[in-house]
Amino acid sequence: QVQVVESGGGVFQPGGSLRLSCAASGFTFSVYGMHWLRQSPGKGPEWVAVIGHDGRNIYYTDSVKGRFTISRDNSKNTLYLQMISLRAEDTAVYYCARDFQVGKYLDYWGQGTLVTVSS
Amino acid sequence: EIVLTQSPATLSLSPGERATLSCRASQSVSSDLAWYQQKPGQAPRLLIYDASNRATGIPARFSGSGSGTDFTLTISSLEPEDFAVYYCQQRNNWPPLTFGGGTKVEIK
């Protein structure tokens, strides 16, 4: 069955950096666009970034432009999110999600990984 | 950026009752709207896409309607497992993809 599993979360200092990973299985990873989203407690999901199936067509939400980088390795069925210059407001559960076949909806989500930015 | 406003914030109903949830967009999103269900400690699950199409495996008691700026998610008869938070999401004008603030359906 389709599965996406995030890892790499933890507690990080403001100004620090980290890389999240998302391991995909149960589907042909290389033909799907993939997204990162995040969710703070009590809030709705916030879309962060998307990458096309071939690693092109990359877009970010404004608040992370220049700080976050989405990438993928189709040979390893893995999605990444490199995060630098962390801020307290980046604290959230980070989800990876598959792009639905009709585009820009999210049909499979992981369970998320918690990123806490605090000194 | 398109802002999605969901109402009510909380809906208190009993099992078997009908739930009607609203999502209003700050400008037209055509039919490019989805609904998700989220239970505590879980990721969101896609219920409805393109305003009215049920995703795979979603029971027929869930239905979506609307176009332009006003959308509705209806649960015809609430089952115990339907008590959760529901979010709408638009893809018409992106980036960014945007979500509403959610409606919590709680047991009365």
mmCIF file of N, CA and C in Angstrom, chain A:
data_model
loop_
_atom_site.group_PDB
_atom_site.id
_atom_site.type_symbol
_atom_site.label_atom_id
_atom_site.label_comp_id
_atom_site.label_asym_id
_atom_site.label_seq_id
_atom_site.Cartn_x
_atom_site.Cartn_y
_atom_site.Cartn_z
ATOM 1 N N GLN A 1 0.837 -1.186 0.000
ATOM 2 C CA GLN A 1 0.000 0.000 0.000
ATOM 3 C C GLN A 1 0.883 1.251 0.000
ATOM 4 N N VAL A 2 0.291 2.366 -0.391
ATOM 5 C CA VAL A 2 1.027 3.628 -0.446
ATOM 6 C C VAL A 2 1.432 4.055 0.959
ATOM 7 N N GLN A 3 2.698 4.383 1.103
ATOM 8 C CA GLN A 3 3.203 4.871 2.386
ATOM 9 C C GLN A 3 4.227 5.962 2.155
ATOM 10 N N VAL A 4 4.172 6.989 2.985
ATOM 11 C CA VAL A 4 5.220 7.989 3.045
ATOM 12 C C VAL A 4 5.538 8.193 4.513
ATOM 13 N N VAL A 5 6.834 8.165 4.841
ATOM 14 C CA VAL A 5 7.273 8.221 6.223
ATOM 15 C C VAL A 5 8.338 9.303 6.374
ATOM 16 N N GLU A 6 8.015 10.308 7.194
ATOM 17 C CA GLU A 6 8.928 11.406 7.425
ATOM 18 C C GLU A 6 9.891 11.092 8.567
ATOM 19 N N SER A 7 11.054 11.722 8.520
ATOM 20 C CA SER A 7 12.034 11.602 9.606
ATOM 21 C C SER A 7 12.901 12.850 9.609
ATOM 22 N N GLY A 8 13.626 13.031 10.708
ATOM 23 C CA GLY A 8 14.588 14.123 10.802
ATOM 24 C C GLY A 8 14.186 15.246 11.733
ATOM 25 N N GLY A 9 12.998 15.177 12.323
ATOM 26 C CA GLY A 9 12.567 16.229 13.223
ATOM 27 C C GLY A 9 13.297 16.176 14.559
ATOM 28 N N GLY A 10 13.066 17.191 15.378
ATOM 29 C CA GLY A 10 13.700 17.268 16.690
ATOM 30 C C GLY A 10 13.656 18.697 17.191
ATOM 31 N N VAL A 11 14.547 18.990 18.141
ATOM 32 C CA VAL A 11 14.645 20.336 18.706
ATOM 33 C C VAL A 11 15.894 21.013 18.142
ATOM 34 N N PHE A 12 15.711 22.214 17.637
ATOM 35 C CA PHE A 12 16.797 22.934 16.973
ATOM 36 C C PHE A 12 16.808 24.378 17.451
ATOM 37 N N GLN A 13 17.984 24.973 17.430
ATOM 38 C CA GLN A 13 18.108 26.359 17.884
ATOM 39 C C GLN A 13 17.737 27.341 16.768
ATOM 40 N N PRO A 14 17.238 28.506 17.143
ATOM 41 C CA PRO A 14 17.021 29.552 16.134
ATOM 42 C C PRO A 14 18.317 29.816 15.374
ATOM 43 N N GLY A 15 18.179 29.956 14.050
ATOM 44 C CA GLY A 15 19.356 30.146 13.206
ATOM 45 C C GLY A 15 19.983 28.852 12.747
ATOM 46 N N GLY A 16 19.529 27.739 13.304
ATOM 47 C CA GLY A 16 20.110 26.452 12.963
ATOM 48 C C GLY A 16 19.569 25.890 11.665
ATOM 49 N N SER A 17 19.970 24.648 11.387
ATOM 50 C CA SER A 17 19.556 24.012 10.151
ATOM 51 C C SER A 17 19.273 22.535 10.390
ATOM 52 N N LEU A 18 18.520 21.943 9.457
ATOM 53 C CA LEU A 18 18.248 20.517 9.507
ATOM 54 C C LEU A 18 17.772 20.069 8.133
ATOM 55 N N ARG A 19 17.720 18.761 7.938
ATOM 56 C CA ARG A 19 17.163 18.201 6.714
ATOM 57 C C ARG A 19 16.140 17.144 7.088
ATOM 58 N N LEU A 20 14.949 17.327 6.581
ATOM 59 C CA LEU A 20 13.907 16.316 6.727
ATOM 60 C C LEU A 20 13.945 15.373 5.530
ATOM 61 N N SER A 21 13.592 14.129 5.786
ATOM 62 C CA SER A 21 13.484 13.130 4.725
ATOM 63 C C SER A 21 12.092 12.531 4.733
ATOM 64 N N CYS A 22 11.694 12.044 3.584
ATOM 65 C CA CYS A 22 10.397 11.377 3.441
ATOM 66 C C CYS A 22 10.601 10.167 2.532
ATOM 67 N N ALA A 23 10.494 8.989 3.109
ATOM 68 C CA ALA A 23 10.688 7.747 2.363
ATOM 69 C C ALA A 23 9.349 7.258 1.832
ATOM 70 N N ALA A 24 9.278 7.046 0.537
ATOM 71 C CA ALA A 24 8.036 6.644 -0.112
ATOM 72 C C ALA A 24 8.098 5.180 -0.537
ATOM 73 N N SER A 25 6.949 4.524 -0.473
ATOM 74 C CA SER A 25 6.861 3.141 -0.917
ATOM 75 C C SER A 25 5.428 2.841 -1.344
ATOM 76 N N GLY A 26 5.273 1.742 -2.104
ATOM 77 C CA GLY A 26 3.947 1.303 -2.510
ATOM 78 C C GLY A 26 3.395 1.988 -3.746
ATOM 79 N N PHE A 27 4.204 2.854 -4.366
ATOM 80 C CA PHE A 27 3.792 3.495 -5.616
ATOM 81 C C PHE A 27 5.035 3.903 -6.402
ATOM 82 N N THR A 28 4.851 4.238 -7.664
ATOM 83 C CA THR A 28 5.965 4.640 -8.516
ATOM 84 C C THR A 28 6.300 6.100 -8.222
ATOM 85 N N PHE A 29 7.243 6.277 -7.304
ATOM 86 C CA PHE A 29 7.584 7.607 -6.779
ATOM 87 C C PHE A 29 7.933 8.584 -7.902
ATOM 88 N N SER A 30 8.640 8.102 -8.899
ATOM 89 C CA SER A 30 9.191 8.984 -9.923
ATOM 90 C C SER A 30 8.154 9.615 -10.847
ATOM 91 N N VAL A 31 6.890 9.223 -10.749
ATOM 92 C CA VAL A 31 5.879 9.823 -11.623
ATOM 93 C C VAL A 31 4.960 10.796 -10.897
ATOM 94 N N TYR A 32 5.206 10.999 -9.614
ATOM 95 C CA TYR A 32 4.334 11.876 -8.831
ATOM 96 C C TYR A 32 5.063 13.114 -8.328
ATOM 97 N N GLY A 33 4.395 14.259 -8.396
ATOM 98 C CA GLY A 33 4.869 15.411 -7.655
ATOM 99 C C GLY A 33 4.704 15.163 -6.169
ATOM 100 N N MET A 34 5.497 15.858 -5.382
ATOM 101 C CA MET A 34 5.455 15.683 -3.932
ATOM 102 C C MET A 34 5.494 17.035 -3.237
ATOM 103 N N HIS A 35 4.855 17.090 -2.088
ATOM 104 C CA HIS A 35 4.716 18.329 -1.334
ATOM 105 C C HIS A 35 5.256 18.166 0.085
ATOM 106 N N TRP A 36 5.662 19.286 0.656
ATOM 107 C CA TRP A 36 5.852 19.424 2.102
ATOM 108 C C TRP A 36 4.805 20.408 2.623
ATOM 109 N N LEU A 37 4.221 20.061 3.750
ATOM 110 C CA LEU A 37 3.284 20.935 4.448
ATOM 111 C C LEU A 37 3.660 20.925 5.913
ATOM 112 N N ARG A 38 3.124 21.877 6.662
ATOM 113 C CA ARG A 38 3.366 21.900 8.097
ATOM 114 C C ARG A 38 2.092 22.335 8.811
ATOM 115 N N GLN A 39 2.041 21.998 10.082
ATOM 116 C CA GLN A 39 0.858 22.308 10.866
ATOM 117 C C GLN A 39 1.266 22.610 12.296
ATOM 118 N N SER A 40 0.921 23.809 12.748
ATOM 119 C CA SER A 40 1.155 24.194 14.134
ATOM 120 C C SER A 40 -0.040 23.755 14.963
ATOM 121 N N PRO A 41 0.147 23.554 16.269
ATOM 122 C CA PRO A 41 -0.962 23.080 17.112
ATOM 123 C C PRO A 41 -2.186 23.973 17.014
ATOM 124 N N GLY A 42 -3.348 23.342 16.773
ATOM 125 C CA GLY A 42 -4.595 24.076 16.729
ATOM 126 C C GLY A 42 -4.842 24.861 15.456
ATOM 127 N N LYS A 43 -3.941 24.746 14.482
ATOM 128 C CA LYS A 43 -4.079 25.483 13.229
ATOM 129 C C LYS A 43 -4.328 24.524 12.066
ATOM 130 N N GLY A 44 -4.792 25.091 10.958
ATOM 131 C CA GLY A 44 -4.932 24.302 9.752
ATOM 132 C C GLY A 44 -3.581 24.032 9.122
ATOM 133 N N PRO A 45 -3.530 23.066 8.209
ATOM 134 C CA PRO A 45 -2.269 22.809 7.516
ATOM 135 C C PRO A 45 -1.813 24.037 6.731
ATOM 136 N N GLU A 46 -0.503 24.186 6.602
ATOM 137 C CA GLU A 46 0.096 25.254 5.798
ATOM 138 C C GLU A 46 0.976 24.591 4.732
ATOM 139 N N TRP A 47 0.711 24.874 3.491
ATOM 140 C CA TRP A 47 1.531 24.349 2.419
ATOM 141 C C TRP A 47 2.888 25.036 2.413
ATOM 142 N N VAL A 48 3.958 24.249 2.220
ATOM 143 C CA VAL A 48 5.317 24.783 2.279
ATOM 144 C C VAL A 48 5.989 24.791 0.902
ATOM 145 N N ALA A 49 5.947 23.653 0.212
ATOM 146 C CA ALA A 49 6.684 23.565 -1.051
ATOM 147 C C ALA A 49 6.197 22.370 -1.858
ATOM 148 N N VAL A 50 6.456 22.417 -3.168
ATOM 149 C CA VAL A 50 6.136 21.308 -4.062
ATOM 150 C C VAL A 50 7.300 21.112 -5.034
ATOM 151 N N ILE A 51 7.496 19.878 -5.463
ATOM 152 C CA ILE A 51 8.497 19.551 -6.461
ATOM 153 C C ILE A 51 7.873 18.619 -7.491
ATOM 154 N N GLY A 52 8.128 18.850 -8.765
ATOM 155 C CA GLY A 52 7.594 18.003 -9.803
ATOM 156 C C GLY A 52 8.209 16.608 -9.783
ATOM 157 N N HIS A 53 7.607 15.735 -10.539
ATOM 158 C CA HIS A 53 8.037 14.325 -10.513
ATOM 159 C C HIS A 53 9.495 14.147 -10.914
ATOM 160 N N ASP A 54 9.983 15.056 -11.772
ATOM 161 C CA ASP A 54 11.337 14.946 -12.294
ATOM 162 C C ASP A 54 12.306 15.900 -11.603
ATOM 163 N N GLY A 55 11.906 16.484 -10.521
ATOM 164 C CA GLY A 55 12.779 17.389 -9.778
ATOM 165 C C GLY A 55 12.729 18.831 -10.257
ATOM 166 N N ARG A 56 11.936 19.078 -11.267
ATOM 167 C CA ARG A 56 11.770 20.456 -11.728
ATOM 168 C C ARG A 56 10.443 21.004 -11.221
ATOM 169 N N ASN A 57 10.066 22.188 -11.684
ATOM 170 C CA ASN A 57 8.801 22.818 -11.266
ATOM 171 C C ASN A 57 8.697 22.856 -9.750
ATOM 172 N N ILE A 58 9.570 23.619 -9.148
ATOM 173 C CA ILE A 58 9.653 23.779 -7.700
ATOM 174 C C ILE A 58 9.053 25.124 -7.309
ATOM 175 N N TYR A 59 8.206 25.102 -6.273
ATOM 176 C CA TYR A 59 7.584 26.316 -5.765
ATOM 177 C C TYR A 59 7.585 26.276 -4.240
ATOM 178 N N TYR A 60 7.629 27.483 -3.641
ATOM 179 C CA TYR A 60 7.646 27.625 -2.188
ATOM 180 C C TYR A 60 6.628 28.659 -1.743
ATOM 181 N N THR A 61 6.182 28.508 -0.516
ATOM 182 C CA THR A 61 5.434 29.599 0.090
ATOM 183 C C THR A 61 6.412 30.717 0.439
ATOM 184 N N ASP A 62 5.936 31.960 0.449
ATOM 185 C CA ASP A 62 6.833 33.111 0.585
ATOM 186 C C ASP A 62 7.677 33.076 1.853
ATOM 187 N N SER A 63 7.099 32.607 2.956
ATOM 188 C CA SER A 63 7.793 32.692 4.247
ATOM 189 C C SER A 63 9.024 31.800 4.335
ATOM 190 N N VAL A 64 9.180 30.860 3.406
ATOM 191 C CA VAL A 64 10.345 29.961 3.478
ATOM 192 C C VAL A 64 11.296 30.158 2.299
ATOM 193 N N LYS A 65 10.945 31.006 1.361
ATOM 194 C CA LYS A 65 11.812 31.227 0.195
ATOM 195 C C LYS A 65 13.179 31.716 0.641
ATOM 196 N N GLY A 66 14.210 31.107 0.074
ATOM 197 C CA GLY A 66 15.578 31.466 0.429
ATOM 198 C C GLY A 66 16.101 30.757 1.665
ATOM 199 N N ARG A 67 15.230 30.097 2.402
ATOM 200 C CA ARG A 67 15.651 29.374 3.617
ATOM 201 C C ARG A 67 15.460 27.862 3.488
ATOM 202 N N PHE A 68 14.411 27.449 2.797
ATOM 203 C CA PHE A 68 14.111 26.013 2.645
ATOM 204 C C PHE A 68 14.381 25.592 1.204
ATOM 205 N N THR A 69 14.833 24.352 1.032
ATOM 206 C CA THR A 69 15.055 23.799 -0.302
ATOM 207 C C THR A 69 14.443 22.409 -0.377
ATOM 208 N N ILE A 70 13.528 22.215 -1.304
ATOM 209 C CA ILE A 70 12.937 20.906 -1.527
ATOM 210 C C ILE A 70 13.716 20.200 -2.625
ATOM 211 N N SER A 71 13.914 18.906 -2.455
ATOM 212 C CA SER A 71 14.612 18.124 -3.471
ATOM 213 C C SER A 71 14.136 16.685 -3.376
ATOM 214 N N ARG A 72 14.540 15.875 -4.336
ATOM 215 C CA ARG A 72 14.153 14.470 -4.340
ATOM 216 C C ARG A 72 15.225 13.628 -5.004
ATOM 217 N N ASP A 73 15.258 12.364 -4.610
ATOM 218 C CA ASP A 73 16.143 11.376 -5.227
ATOM 219 C C ASP A 73 15.252 10.225 -5.663
ATOM 220 N N ASN A 74 14.926 10.181 -6.938
ATOM 221 C CA ASN A 74 14.010 9.152 -7.415
ATOM 222 C C ASN A 74 14.633 7.751 -7.366
ATOM 223 N N SER A 75 15.952 7.672 -7.351
ATOM 224 C CA SER A 75 16.597 6.353 -7.252
ATOM 225 C C SER A 75 16.459 5.777 -5.848
ATOM 226 N N LYS A 76 16.202 6.659 -4.879
ATOM 227 C CA LYS A 76 16.038 6.209 -3.485
ATOM 228 C C LYS A 76 14.593 6.371 -3.002
ATOM 229 N N ASN A 77 13.700 6.782 -3.889
ATOM 230 C CA ASN A 77 12.295 7.005 -3.509
ATOM 231 C C ASN A 77 12.186 7.904 -2.280
ATOM 232 N N THR A 78 12.939 8.974 -2.270
ATOM 233 C CA THR A 78 13.007 9.822 -1.086
ATOM 234 C C THR A 78 12.884 11.294 -1.457
ATOM 235 N N LEU A 79 12.106 11.998 -0.649
ATOM 236 C CA LEU A 79 11.904 13.443 -0.753
ATOM 237 C C LEU A 79 12.642 14.101 0.405
ATOM 238 N N TYR A 80 13.156 15.301 0.176
ATOM 239 C CA TYR A 80 13.901 16.008 1.210
ATOM 240 C C TYR A 80 13.394 17.437 1.370
ATOM 241 N N LEU A 81 13.650 17.980 2.571
ATOM 242 C CA LEU A 81 13.453 19.398 2.803
ATOM 243 C C LEU A 81 14.632 19.892 3.637
ATOM 244 N N GLN A 82 15.498 20.658 3.003
ATOM 245 C CA GLN A 82 16.615 21.271 3.703
ATOM 246 C C GLN A 82 16.136 22.597 4.269
ATOM 247 N N MET A 83 16.353 22.798 5.564
ATOM 248 C CA MET A 83 15.862 23.990 6.254
ATOM 249 C C MET A 83 17.033 24.687 6.922
ATOM 250 N N ILE A 84 17.253 25.966 6.613
ATOM 251 C CA ILE A 84 18.310 26.747 7.258
ATOM 252 C C ILE A 84 17.703 28.008 7.866
ATOM 253 N N SER A 85 18.525 28.724 8.625
ATOM 254 C CA SER A 85 18.084 29.983 9.253
ATOM 255 C C SER A 85 16.744 29.809 9.947
ATOM 256 N N LEU A 86 16.665 28.779 10.778
ATOM 257 C CA LEU A 86 15.399 28.443 11.426
ATOM 258 C C LEU A 86 14.910 29.558 12.340
ATOM 259 N N ARG A 87 13.575 29.683 12.378
ATOM 260 C CA ARG A 87 12.919 30.674 13.225
ATOM 261 C C ARG A 87 11.923 29.969 14.135
ATOM 262 N N ALA A 88 11.562 30.634 15.231
ATOM 263 C CA ALA A 88 10.584 30.043 16.157
ATOM 264 C C ALA A 88 9.286 29.704 15.427
ATOM 265 N N GLU A 89 8.920 30.534 14.474
ATOM 266 C CA GLU A 89 7.656 30.313 13.754
ATOM 267 C C GLU A 89 7.710 29.134 12.770
ATOM 268 N N ASP A 90 8.862 28.511 12.623
ATOM 269 C CA ASP A 90 8.951 27.284 11.829
ATOM 270 C C ASP A 90 8.561 26.052 12.644
ATOM 271 N N THR A 91 8.335 26.243 13.940
ATOM 272 C CA THR A 91 7.933 25.131 14.797
ATOM 273 C C THR A 91 6.589 24.582 14.338
ATOM 274 N N ALA A 92 6.556 23.287 14.039
ATOM 275 C CA ALA A 92 5.338 22.657 13.521
ATOM 276 C C ALA A 92 5.602 21.174 13.303
ATOM 277 N N VAL A 93 4.523 20.440 13.073
ATOM 278 C CA VAL A 93 4.638 19.095 12.522
ATOM 279 C C VAL A 93 4.753 19.242 11.010
ATOM 280 N N TYR A 94 5.767 18.623 10.457
ATOM 281 C CA TYR A 94 6.006 18.688 9.017
ATOM 282 C C TYR A 94 5.556 17.379 8.371
ATOM 283 N N TYR A 95 4.730 17.516 7.343
ATOM 284 C CA TYR A 95 4.215 16.377 6.605
ATOM 285 C C TYR A 95 4.740 16.382 5.172
ATOM 286 N N CYS A 96 5.031 15.209 4.651
ATOM 287 C CA CYS A 96 5.159 15.098 3.201
ATOM 288 C C CYS A 96 3.867 14.475 2.681
ATOM 289 N N ALA A 97 3.528 14.804 1.455
ATOM 290 C CA ALA A 97 2.282 14.322 0.881
ATOM 291 C C ALA A 97 2.427 14.163 -0.622
ATOM 292 N N ARG A 98 1.731 13.185 -1.157
ATOM 293 C CA ARG A 98 1.762 12.933 -2.597
ATOM 294 C C ARG A 98 0.760 13.830 -3.306
ATOM 295 N N ASP A 99 1.167 14.304 -4.476
ATOM 296 C CA ASP A 99 0.276 15.102 -5.310
ATOM 297 C C ASP A 99 -0.747 14.185 -5.973
ATOM 298 N N PHE A 100 -2.019 14.489 -5.765
ATOM 299 C CA PHE A 100 -3.101 13.702 -6.332
ATOM 300 C C PHE A 100 -3.051 13.752 -7.851
ATOM 301 N N GLN A 101 -3.547 12.716 -8.505
ATOM 302 C CA GLN A 101 -3.422 12.582 -9.951
ATOM 303 C C GLN A 101 -3.993 13.752 -10.729
ATOM 304 N N VAL A 102 -5.009 14.415 -10.216
ATOM 305 C CA VAL A 102 -5.554 15.553 -10.957
ATOM 306 C C VAL A 102 -4.788 16.847 -10.645
ATOM 307 N N GLY A 103 -3.838 16.741 -9.741
ATOM 308 C CA GLY A 103 -2.946 17.868 -9.509
ATOM 309 C C GLY A 103 -3.318 18.799 -8.375
ATOM 310 N N LYS A 104 -2.371 18.993 -7.473
ATOM 311 C CA LYS A 104 -2.402 20.034 -6.445
ATOM 312 C C LYS A 104 -3.457 19.819 -5.374
ATOM 313 N N TYR A 105 -3.920 18.581 -5.224
ATOM 314 C CA TYR A 105 -4.538 18.138 -3.989
ATOM 315 C C TYR A 105 -3.564 17.108 -3.400
ATOM 316 N N LEU A 106 -3.775 16.730 -2.167
ATOM 317 C CA LEU A 106 -2.840 15.833 -1.493
ATOM 318 C C LEU A 106 -3.560 14.538 -1.110
ATOM 319 N N ASP A 107 -3.180 13.419 -1.744
ATOM 320 C CA ASP A 107 -3.977 12.221 -1.518
ATOM 321 C C ASP A 107 -3.386 11.239 -0.506
ATOM 322 N N TYR A 108 -2.098 11.275 -0.265
ATOM 323 C CA TYR A 108 -1.497 10.453 0.784
ATOM 324 C C TYR A 108 -0.512 11.311 1.570
ATOM 325 N N TRP A 109 -0.688 11.283 2.873
ATOM 326 C CA TRP A 109 0.145 12.057 3.775
ATOM 327 C C TRP A 109 0.884 11.097 4.711
ATOM 328 N N GLY A 110 2.067 11.505 5.145
ATOM 329 C CA GLY A 110 2.733 10.764 6.198
ATOM 330 C C GLY A 110 2.159 11.124 7.551
ATOM 331 N N GLN A 111 2.736 10.538 8.582
ATOM 332 C CA GLN A 111 2.279 10.828 9.946
ATOM 333 C C GLN A 111 2.926 12.082 10.519
ATOM 334 N N GLY A 112 3.910 12.596 9.815
ATOM 335 C CA GLY A 112 4.518 13.845 10.237
ATOM 336 C C GLY A 112 5.713 13.669 11.150
ATOM 337 N N THR A 113 6.567 14.696 11.170
ATOM 338 C CA THR A 113 7.703 14.754 12.080
ATOM 339 C C THR A 113 7.725 16.138 12.706
ATOM 340 N N LEU A 114 7.893 16.181 14.026
ATOM 341 C CA LEU A 114 7.804 17.439 14.766
ATOM 342 C C LEU A 114 9.147 18.164 14.737
ATOM 343 N N VAL A 115 9.104 19.412 14.311
ATOM 344 C CA VAL A 115 10.270 20.290 14.353
ATOM 345 C C VAL A 115 9.977 21.391 15.372
ATOM 346 N N THR A 116 10.831 21.494 16.367
ATOM 347 C CA THR A 116 10.705 22.530 17.388
ATOM 348 C C THR A 116 11.927 23.420 17.321
ATOM 349 N N VAL A 117 11.688 24.706 17.152
ATOM 350 C CA VAL A 117 12.785 25.670 17.094
ATOM 351 C C VAL A 117 12.736 26.494 18.378
ATOM 352 N N SER A 118 13.716 26.280 19.218
ATOM 353 C CA SER A 118 13.720 26.932 20.526
ATOM 354 C C SER A 118 15.130 26.978 21.069
ATOM 355 N N SER A 119 15.424 28.052 21.803
ATOM 356 C CA SER A 119 16.733 28.161 22.430
ATOM 357 C C SER A 119 16.685 27.584 23.845
#
